[in-house]
């Protein structure tokens, strides 16, 4: 299993761009990187997934360097409603018998946005 | 689509009681899983299933049983509840290979064992 390391918490202000970095030194060749967002009293919600270089959707961007040992979730112009816990997961795209890769959530990064 | 549904939303049990947490999805997902989340902690995987009739253990399986007789349902059974099982339980499902690893989570069941 590729282990991930994220900051426990981060603070920022409304309107700023926020970058959350995840380290995954033992990432395997067929592993994907997936980010989730969780609000209090709710289940996590998928944000973005990528394999290499850059992926962008309507919510965020994901930057992955060539060595893939880390990734950065970028949230543009955050608002108060972006205050949440963000989880980085690394694992193979396809589950196979006996494999739980990518299904293990760490403690995540608690992002706090202030006015 | 209702997505992933869980019942009940809240439950209080006495030590030693048994119960089943229900989880259902209407998206025809192959993969389903159960997590528990304790205060201030991330999610920990209890059990997962890669299809009907196939289940496997996750990180913290002790004290829990699962079965997967249909694609839609993945119940979690607590055989003899203990205070250490007080937690919020989330069920999730995901597509097969074509959809990658995007997991859809239910709203959770908050369980208290006294």
mmCIF file of N, CA and C in Angstrom, chain B residues 7-113:
data_model
loop_
_atom_site.group_PDB
_atom_site.id
_atom_site.type_symbol
_atom_site.label_atom_id
_atom_site.label_comp_id
_atom_site.label_asym_id
_atom_site.label_seq_id
_atom_site.Cartn_x
_atom_site.Cartn_y
_atom_site.Cartn_z
ATOM 1 N N UNK B 7 -29.431 3.038 6.552
ATOM 2 C CA UNK B 7 -30.380 3.082 7.663
ATOM 3 C C UNK B 7 -29.860 2.231 8.803
ATOM 4 N N UNK B 8 -30.134 2.629 10.056
ATOM 5 C CA UNK B 8 -30.769 3.887 10.447
ATOM 6 C C UNK B 8 -29.778 5.043 10.414
ATOM 7 N N UNK B 9 -30.234 6.251 10.660
ATOM 8 C CA UNK B 9 -29.338 7.416 10.765
ATOM 9 C C UNK B 9 -28.669 7.457 12.135
ATOM 10 N N UNK B 10 -29.416 7.078 13.151
ATOM 11 C CA UNK B 10 -28.908 7.068 14.526
ATOM 12 C C UNK B 10 -29.331 5.759 15.186
ATOM 13 N N UNK B 11 -28.478 5.268 16.090
ATOM 14 C CA UNK B 11 -28.816 4.050 16.818
ATOM 15 C C UNK B 11 -28.074 4.047 18.140
ATOM 16 N N UNK B 12 -28.788 3.662 19.205
ATOM 17 C CA UNK B 12 -28.161 3.464 20.505
ATOM 18 C C UNK B 12 -28.334 2.003 20.877
ATOM 19 N N UNK B 13 -27.243 1.369 21.218
ATOM 20 C CA UNK B 13 -27.268 -0.040 21.607
ATOM 21 C C UNK B 13 -26.693 -0.192 23.003
ATOM 22 N N UNK B 14 -27.102 -1.250 23.659
ATOM 23 C CA UNK B 14 -26.469 -1.621 24.919
ATOM 24 C C UNK B 14 -25.354 -2.626 24.594
ATOM 25 N N UNK B 15 -24.354 -2.646 25.445
ATOM 26 C CA UNK B 15 -23.258 -3.600 25.279
ATOM 27 C C UNK B 15 -23.813 -5.024 25.171
ATOM 28 N N UNK B 16 -23.323 -5.748 24.162
ATOM 29 C CA UNK B 16 -23.747 -7.131 23.976
ATOM 30 C C UNK B 16 -24.889 -7.313 22.986
ATOM 31 N N UNK B 17 -25.598 -6.244 22.684
ATOM 32 C CA UNK B 17 -26.675 -6.355 21.707
ATOM 33 C C UNK B 17 -26.098 -6.494 20.296
ATOM 34 N N UNK B 18 -26.918 -7.042 19.418
ATOM 35 C CA UNK B 18 -26.501 -7.159 18.023
ATOM 36 C C UNK B 18 -27.419 -6.304 17.158
ATOM 37 N N UNK B 19 -26.915 -5.924 16.015
ATOM 38 C CA UNK B 19 -27.751 -5.192 15.068
ATOM 39 C C UNK B 19 -27.094 -5.203 13.695
ATOM 40 N N UNK B 20 -27.889 -4.831 12.708
ATOM 41 C CA UNK B 20 -27.403 -4.752 11.333
ATOM 42 C C UNK B 20 -27.586 -3.337 10.809
ATOM 43 N N UNK B 21 -26.517 -2.779 10.299
ATOM 44 C CA UNK B 21 -26.588 -1.494 9.604
ATOM 45 C C UNK B 21 -26.817 -1.792 8.125
ATOM 46 N N UNK B 22 -27.832 -1.126 7.582
ATOM 47 C CA UNK B 22 -28.190 -1.391 6.200
ATOM 48 C C UNK B 22 -27.530 -0.389 5.246
ATOM 49 N N UNK B 23 -27.143 -0.896 4.080
ATOM 50 C CA UNK B 23 -26.589 -0.044 3.033
ATOM 51 C C UNK B 23 -27.094 -0.550 1.703
ATOM 52 N N UNK B 24 -27.566 0.361 0.878
ATOM 53 C CA UNK B 24 -28.043 -0.004 -0.451
ATOM 54 C C UNK B 24 -27.625 1.058 -1.455
ATOM 55 N N UNK B 25 -27.359 0.609 -2.680
ATOM 56 C CA UNK B 25 -27.051 1.555 -3.758
ATOM 57 C C UNK B 25 -27.812 1.140 -5.015
ATOM 58 N N UNK B 26 -28.213 2.142 -5.771
ATOM 59 C CA UNK B 26 -29.009 1.877 -6.971
ATOM 60 C C UNK B 26 -28.271 2.268 -8.240
ATOM 61 N N UNK B 27 -26.946 2.259 -8.175
ATOM 62 C CA UNK B 27 -26.139 2.675 -9.312
ATOM 63 C C UNK B 27 -25.486 1.484 -10.009
ATOM 64 N N UNK B 28 -25.818 0.263 -9.587
ATOM 65 C CA UNK B 28 -25.259 -0.952 -10.164
ATOM 66 C C UNK B 28 -23.732 -1.007 -10.023
ATOM 67 N N UNK B 29 -23.247 -0.483 -8.908
ATOM 68 C CA UNK B 29 -21.800 -0.495 -8.659
ATOM 69 C C UNK B 29 -21.353 -1.874 -8.205
ATOM 70 N N UNK B 30 -20.185 -2.267 -8.694
ATOM 71 C CA UNK B 30 -19.628 -3.558 -8.270
ATOM 72 C C UNK B 30 -19.050 -3.478 -6.866
ATOM 73 N N UNK B 31 -18.393 -2.378 -6.563
ATOM 74 C CA UNK B 31 -17.607 -2.308 -5.344
ATOM 75 C C UNK B 31 -18.366 -1.571 -4.249
ATOM 76 N N UNK B 32 -18.392 -2.164 -3.069
ATOM 77 C CA UNK B 32 -19.004 -1.516 -1.913
ATOM 78 C C UNK B 32 -18.094 -1.710 -0.714
ATOM 79 N N UNK B 33 -18.166 -0.778 0.221
ATOM 80 C CA UNK B 33 -17.289 -0.861 1.379
ATOM 81 C C UNK B 33 -17.926 -0.191 2.583
ATOM 82 N N UNK B 34 -17.434 -0.568 3.749
ATOM 83 C CA UNK B 34 -17.865 0.024 5.013
ATOM 84 C C UNK B 34 -16.654 0.637 5.706
ATOM 85 N N UNK B 35 -16.867 1.851 6.236
ATOM 86 C CA UNK B 35 -15.844 2.553 6.994
ATOM 87 C C UNK B 35 -16.423 2.955 8.341
ATOM 88 N N UNK B 36 -15.538 3.146 9.296
ATOM 89 C CA UNK B 36 -15.932 3.807 10.530
ATOM 90 C C UNK B 36 -15.062 5.051 10.713
ATOM 91 N N UNK B 37 -15.670 6.056 11.319
ATOM 92 C CA UNK B 37 -14.938 7.298 11.574
ATOM 93 C C UNK B 37 -15.152 7.702 13.020
ATOM 94 N N UNK B 38 -14.071 7.758 13.764
ATOM 95 C CA UNK B 38 -14.117 8.187 15.147
ATOM 96 C C UNK B 38 -13.791 9.675 15.216
ATOM 97 N N UNK B 39 -14.202 10.350 16.288
ATOM 98 C CA UNK B 39 -14.015 11.804 16.370
ATOM 99 C C UNK B 39 -12.579 12.230 16.093
ATOM 100 N N UNK B 40 -12.406 13.188 15.187
ATOM 101 C CA UNK B 40 -11.094 13.726 14.883
ATOM 102 C C UNK B 40 -10.202 12.811 14.086
ATOM 103 N N UNK B 41 -10.770 11.711 13.608
ATOM 104 C CA UNK B 41 -9.963 10.726 12.878
ATOM 105 C C UNK B 41 -10.428 10.638 11.440
ATOM 106 N N UNK B 42 -9.563 10.045 10.624
ATOM 107 C CA UNK B 42 -9.969 9.745 9.262
ATOM 108 C C UNK B 42 -10.842 8.507 9.235
ATOM 109 N N UNK B 43 -11.190 8.094 8.037
ATOM 110 C CA UNK B 43 -12.022 6.899 7.884
ATOM 111 C C UNK B 43 -11.143 5.653 7.882
ATOM 112 N N UNK B 44 -11.618 4.619 8.554
ATOM 113 C CA UNK B 44 -10.902 3.353 8.553
ATOM 114 C C UNK B 44 -11.783 2.286 7.922
ATOM 115 N N UNK B 45 -11.196 1.527 7.030
ATOM 116 C CA UNK B 45 -11.933 0.528 6.279
ATOM 117 C C UNK B 45 -12.211 -0.694 7.134
ATOM 118 N N UNK B 46 -13.471 -1.123 7.159
ATOM 119 C CA UNK B 46 -13.869 -2.287 7.964
ATOM 120 C C UNK B 46 -13.897 -3.536 7.084
ATOM 121 N N UNK B 47 -14.754 -3.526 6.086
ATOM 122 C CA UNK B 47 -14.879 -4.613 5.116
ATOM 123 C C UNK B 47 -15.195 -4.007 3.760
ATOM 124 N N UNK B 48 -14.903 -4.762 2.719
ATOM 125 C CA UNK B 48 -15.274 -4.317 1.392
ATOM 126 C C UNK B 48 -15.682 -5.513 0.545
ATOM 127 N N UNK B 49 -16.305 -5.205 -0.596
ATOM 128 C CA UNK B 49 -16.777 -6.252 -1.490
ATOM 129 C C UNK B 49 -16.533 -5.840 -2.933
ATOM 130 N N UNK B 50 -16.018 -6.781 -3.727
ATOM 131 C CA UNK B 50 -15.747 -6.476 -5.127
ATOM 132 C C UNK B 50 -16.861 -6.999 -6.036
ATOM 133 N N UNK B 51 -17.910 -7.547 -5.428
ATOM 134 C CA UNK B 51 -19.036 -8.020 -6.214
ATOM 135 C C UNK B 51 -19.891 -8.940 -5.365
ATOM 136 N N UNK B 52 -21.064 -9.253 -5.866
ATOM 137 C CA UNK B 52 -21.973 -10.131 -5.133
ATOM 138 C C UNK B 52 -21.275 -11.449 -4.822
ATOM 139 N N UNK B 53 -21.363 -11.865 -3.553
ATOM 140 C CA UNK B 53 -20.770 -13.114 -3.113
ATOM 141 C C UNK B 53 -19.304 -13.033 -2.730
ATOM 142 N N UNK B 54 -18.690 -11.840 -2.870
ATOM 143 C CA UNK B 54 -17.253 -11.701 -2.596
ATOM 144 C C UNK B 54 -17.035 -10.570 -1.601
ATOM 145 N N UNK B 55 -16.453 -10.904 -0.454
ATOM 146 C CA UNK B 55 -16.136 -9.879 0.535
ATOM 147 C C UNK B 55 -14.722 -10.102 1.050
ATOM 148 N N UNK B 56 -14.162 -9.076 1.633
ATOM 149 C CA UNK B 56 -12.823 -9.191 2.199
ATOM 150 C C UNK B 56 -12.681 -8.205 3.349
ATOM 151 N N UNK B 57 -11.688 -8.452 4.195
ATOM 152 C CA UNK B 57 -11.483 -7.618 5.370
ATOM 153 C C UNK B 57 -10.664 -6.385 5.030
ATOM 154 N N UNK B 58 -10.971 -5.323 5.753
ATOM 155 C CA UNK B 58 -10.184 -4.116 5.644
ATOM 156 C C UNK B 58 -9.239 -3.983 6.818
ATOM 157 N N UNK B 59 -9.081 -2.756 7.261
ATOM 158 C CA UNK B 59 -8.107 -2.436 8.312
ATOM 159 C C UNK B 59 -8.583 -2.842 9.712
ATOM 160 N N UNK B 60 -9.897 -2.699 9.975
ATOM 161 C CA UNK B 60 -10.427 -2.931 11.328
ATOM 162 C C UNK B 60 -11.655 -3.831 11.281
ATOM 163 N N UNK B 61 -11.524 -5.104 10.905
ATOM 164 C CA UNK B 61 -12.694 -5.964 10.702
ATOM 165 C C UNK B 61 -13.246 -6.630 11.956
ATOM 166 N N UNK B 62 -12.473 -6.634 13.053
ATOM 167 C CA UNK B 62 -12.883 -7.417 14.221
ATOM 168 C C UNK B 62 -14.172 -6.882 14.826
ATOM 169 N N UNK B 63 -15.108 -7.805 15.083
ATOM 170 C CA UNK B 63 -16.389 -7.443 15.686
ATOM 171 C C UNK B 63 -17.480 -7.158 14.666
ATOM 172 N N UNK B 64 -17.129 -7.261 13.390
ATOM 173 C CA UNK B 64 -18.088 -6.956 12.320
ATOM 174 C C UNK B 64 -18.133 -8.108 11.301
ATOM 175 N N UNK B 65 -19.344 -8.354 10.801
ATOM 176 C CA UNK B 65 -19.507 -9.314 9.712
ATOM 177 C C UNK B 65 -20.228 -8.645 8.558
ATOM 178 N N UNK B 66 -19.929 -9.102 7.347
ATOM 179 C CA UNK B 66 -20.634 -8.597 6.174
ATOM 180 C C UNK B 66 -20.988 -9.768 5.268
ATOM 181 N N UNK B 67 -21.921 -9.518 4.385
ATOM 182 C CA UNK B 67 -22.251 -10.446 3.316
ATOM 183 C C UNK B 67 -22.717 -9.612 2.127
ATOM 184 N N UNK B 68 -22.668 -10.186 0.951
ATOM 185 C CA UNK B 68 -23.099 -9.467 -0.257
ATOM 186 C C UNK B 68 -23.838 -10.453 -1.143
ATOM 187 N N UNK B 69 -25.136 -10.574 -0.885
ATOM 188 C CA UNK B 69 -25.938 -11.526 -1.656
ATOM 189 C C UNK B 69 -26.461 -10.898 -2.946
ATOM 190 N N UNK B 70 -26.557 -9.593 -2.994
ATOM 191 C CA UNK B 70 -27.001 -8.900 -4.209
ATOM 192 C C UNK B 70 -26.027 -7.771 -4.521
ATOM 193 N N UNK B 71 -26.074 -7.267 -5.734
ATOM 194 C CA UNK B 71 -25.246 -6.128 -6.102
ATOM 195 C C UNK B 71 -25.625 -4.891 -5.305
ATOM 196 N N UNK B 72 -26.909 -4.749 -5.001
ATOM 197 C CA UNK B 72 -27.407 -3.517 -4.415
ATOM 198 C C UNK B 72 -27.131 -3.363 -2.922
ATOM 199 N N UNK B 73 -27.107 -4.468 -2.188
ATOM 200 C CA UNK B 73 -27.098 -4.384 -0.726
ATOM 201 C C UNK B 73 -25.802 -4.901 -0.115
ATOM 202 N N UNK B 74 -25.378 -4.235 0.953
ATOM 203 C CA UNK B 74 -24.142 -4.635 1.633
ATOM 204 C C UNK B 74 -24.318 -4.337 3.128
ATOM 205 N N UNK B 75 -25.038 -5.193 3.855
ATOM 206 C CA UNK B 75 -25.263 -4.934 5.277
ATOM 207 C C UNK B 75 -24.041 -5.224 6.141
ATOM 208 N N UNK B 76 -23.941 -4.472 7.228
ATOM 209 C CA UNK B 76 -22.850 -4.650 8.195
ATOM 210 C C UNK B 76 -23.463 -5.107 9.508
ATOM 211 N N UNK B 77 -22.998 -6.227 10.023
ATOM 212 C CA UNK B 77 -23.555 -6.779 11.256
ATOM 213 C C UNK B 77 -22.581 -6.639 12.408
ATOM 214 N N UNK B 78 -23.122 -6.133 13.524
ATOM 215 C CA UNK B 78 -22.388 -6.113 14.772
ATOM 216 C C UNK B 78 -22.940 -7.252 15.599
ATOM 217 N N UNK B 79 -22.106 -8.232 15.905
ATOM 218 C CA UNK B 79 -22.598 -9.448 16.557
ATOM 219 C C UNK B 79 -22.840 -9.247 18.046
ATOM 220 N N UNK B 80 -21.950 -8.515 18.700
ATOM 221 C CA UNK B 80 -22.064 -8.255 20.133
ATOM 222 C C UNK B 80 -21.435 -6.887 20.380
ATOM 223 N N UNK B 81 -22.278 -5.877 20.402
ATOM 224 C CA UNK B 81 -21.776 -4.501 20.413
ATOM 225 C C UNK B 81 -20.939 -4.210 21.651
ATOM 226 N N UNK B 82 -19.900 -3.422 21.446
ATOM 227 C CA UNK B 82 -19.018 -2.989 22.525
ATOM 228 C C UNK B 82 -18.890 -1.465 22.472
ATOM 229 N N UNK B 83 -18.628 -0.828 23.612
ATOM 230 C CA UNK B 83 -18.476 0.634 23.607
ATOM 231 C C UNK B 83 -17.426 1.125 22.607
ATOM 232 N N UNK B 84 -16.419 0.315 22.331
ATOM 233 C CA UNK B 84 -15.372 0.695 21.375
ATOM 234 C C UNK B 84 -15.901 0.802 19.950
ATOM 235 N N UNK B 85 -17.107 0.315 19.725
ATOM 236 C CA UNK B 85 -17.710 0.403 18.394
ATOM 237 C C UNK B 85 -18.580 1.650 18.236
ATOM 238 N N UNK B 86 -18.617 2.476 19.251
ATOM 239 C CA UNK B 86 -19.264 3.776 19.121
ATOM 240 C C UNK B 86 -18.520 4.583 18.067
ATOM 241 N N UNK B 87 -19.236 4.980 17.028
ATOM 242 C CA UNK B 87 -18.579 5.627 15.898
ATOM 243 C C UNK B 87 -19.639 6.054 14.894
ATOM 244 N N UNK B 88 -19.177 6.718 13.845
ATOM 245 C CA UNK B 88 -20.035 6.999 12.693
ATOM 246 C C UNK B 88 -19.615 6.039 11.581
ATOM 247 N N UNK B 89 -20.602 5.364 11.013
ATOM 248 C CA UNK B 89 -20.326 4.352 9.998
ATOM 249 C C UNK B 89 -20.793 4.856 8.641
ATOM 250 N N UNK B 90 -19.884 4.759 7.679
ATOM 251 C CA UNK B 90 -20.188 5.171 6.316
ATOM 252 C C UNK B 90 -20.083 3.977 5.377
ATOM 253 N N UNK B 91 -21.048 3.891 4.498
ATOM 254 C CA UNK B 91 -21.021 2.914 3.425
ATOM 255 C C UNK B 91 -20.691 3.652 2.137
ATOM 256 N N UNK B 92 -19.965 2.995 1.239
ATOM 257 C CA UNK B 92 -19.601 3.626 -0.026
ATOM 258 C C UNK B 92 -19.680 2.607 -1.151
ATOM 259 N N UNK B 93 -19.880 3.107 -2.361
ATOM 260 C CA UNK B 93 -19.852 2.230 -3.526
ATOM 261 C C UNK B 93 -19.083 2.921 -4.645
ATOM 262 N N UNK B 94 -18.614 2.125 -5.578
ATOM 263 C CA UNK B 94 -17.874 2.713 -6.701
ATOM 264 C C UNK B 94 -18.038 1.864 -7.948
ATOM 265 N N UNK B 95 -17.772 2.519 -9.076
ATOM 266 C CA UNK B 95 -17.856 1.862 -10.365
ATOM 267 C C UNK B 95 -16.789 0.786 -10.492
ATOM 268 N N UNK B 96 -16.914 0.029 -11.524
ATOM 269 C CA UNK B 96 -15.869 -0.923 -11.882
ATOM 270 C C UNK B 96 -14.745 -0.160 -12.570
ATOM 271 N N UNK B 97 -13.867 -0.838 -13.246
ATOM 272 C CA UNK B 97 -12.663 -0.235 -13.796
ATOM 273 C C UNK B 97 -12.965 0.979 -14.648
ATOM 274 N N UNK B 98 -14.023 0.937 -15.419
ATOM 275 C CA UNK B 98 -14.296 2.026 -16.353
ATOM 276 C C UNK B 98 -14.488 3.349 -15.634
ATOM 277 N N UNK B 99 -14.978 3.301 -14.418
ATOM 278 C CA UNK B 99 -15.219 4.549 -13.699
ATOM 279 C C UNK B 99 -14.122 4.924 -12.745
ATOM 280 N N UNK B 100 -13.066 4.184 -12.706
ATOM 281 C CA UNK B 100 -11.979 4.527 -11.799
ATOM 282 C C UNK B 100 -12.358 4.289 -10.363
ATOM 283 N N UNK B 101 -11.780 5.092 -9.498
ATOM 284 C CA UNK B 101 -11.955 4.839 -8.079
ATOM 285 C C UNK B 101 -12.865 5.851 -7.389
ATOM 286 N N UNK B 102 -13.682 6.578 -8.118
ATOM 287 C CA UNK B 102 -14.562 7.535 -7.468
ATOM 288 C C UNK B 102 -15.567 6.789 -6.610
ATOM 289 N N UNK B 103 -15.541 7.053 -5.329
ATOM 290 C CA UNK B 103 -16.461 6.398 -4.414
ATOM 291 C C UNK B 103 -17.592 7.351 -4.051
ATOM 292 N N UNK B 104 -18.790 6.799 -3.956
ATOM 293 C CA UNK B 104 -19.961 7.547 -3.540
ATOM 294 C C UNK B 104 -20.325 7.085 -2.133
ATOM 295 N N UNK B 105 -20.434 8.052 -1.233
ATOM 296 C CA UNK B 105 -20.673 7.729 0.166
ATOM 297 C C UNK B 105 -22.125 7.985 0.562
ATOM 298 N N UNK B 106 -22.588 7.158 1.500
ATOM 299 C CA UNK B 106 -23.891 7.390 2.095
ATOM 300 C C UNK B 106 -23.803 8.454 3.170
ATOM 301 N N UNK B 107 -24.943 8.805 3.768
ATOM 302 C CA UNK B 107 -24.977 9.879 4.755
ATOM 303 C C UNK B 107 -24.451 9.472 6.123
ATOM 304 N N UNK B 108 -24.249 8.192 6.349
ATOM 305 C CA UNK B 108 -23.687 7.747 7.613
ATOM 306 C C UNK B 108 -24.727 7.294 8.622
ATOM 307 N N UNK B 109 -24.289 6.421 9.533
ATOM 308 C CA UNK B 109 -25.082 5.988 10.684
ATOM 309 C C UNK B 109 -24.278 6.285 11.933
ATOM 310 N N UNK B 110 -24.871 7.062 12.830
ATOM 311 C CA UNK B 110 -24.182 7.401 14.079
ATOM 312 C C UNK B 110 -24.601 6.390 15.126
ATOM 313 N N UNK B 111 -23.663 5.569 15.582
ATOM 314 C CA UNK B 111 -23.940 4.496 16.538
ATOM 315 C C UNK B 111 -23.296 4.797 17.878
ATOM 316 N N UNK B 112 -24.089 4.665 18.914
ATOM 317 C CA UNK B 112 -23.598 4.801 20.280
ATOM 318 C C UNK B 112 -23.850 3.501 21.019
ATOM 319 N N UNK B 113 -22.806 2.960 21.633
ATOM 320 C CA UNK B 113 -22.937 1.741 22.423
ATOM 321 C C UNK B 113 -22.668 2.086 23.887
#
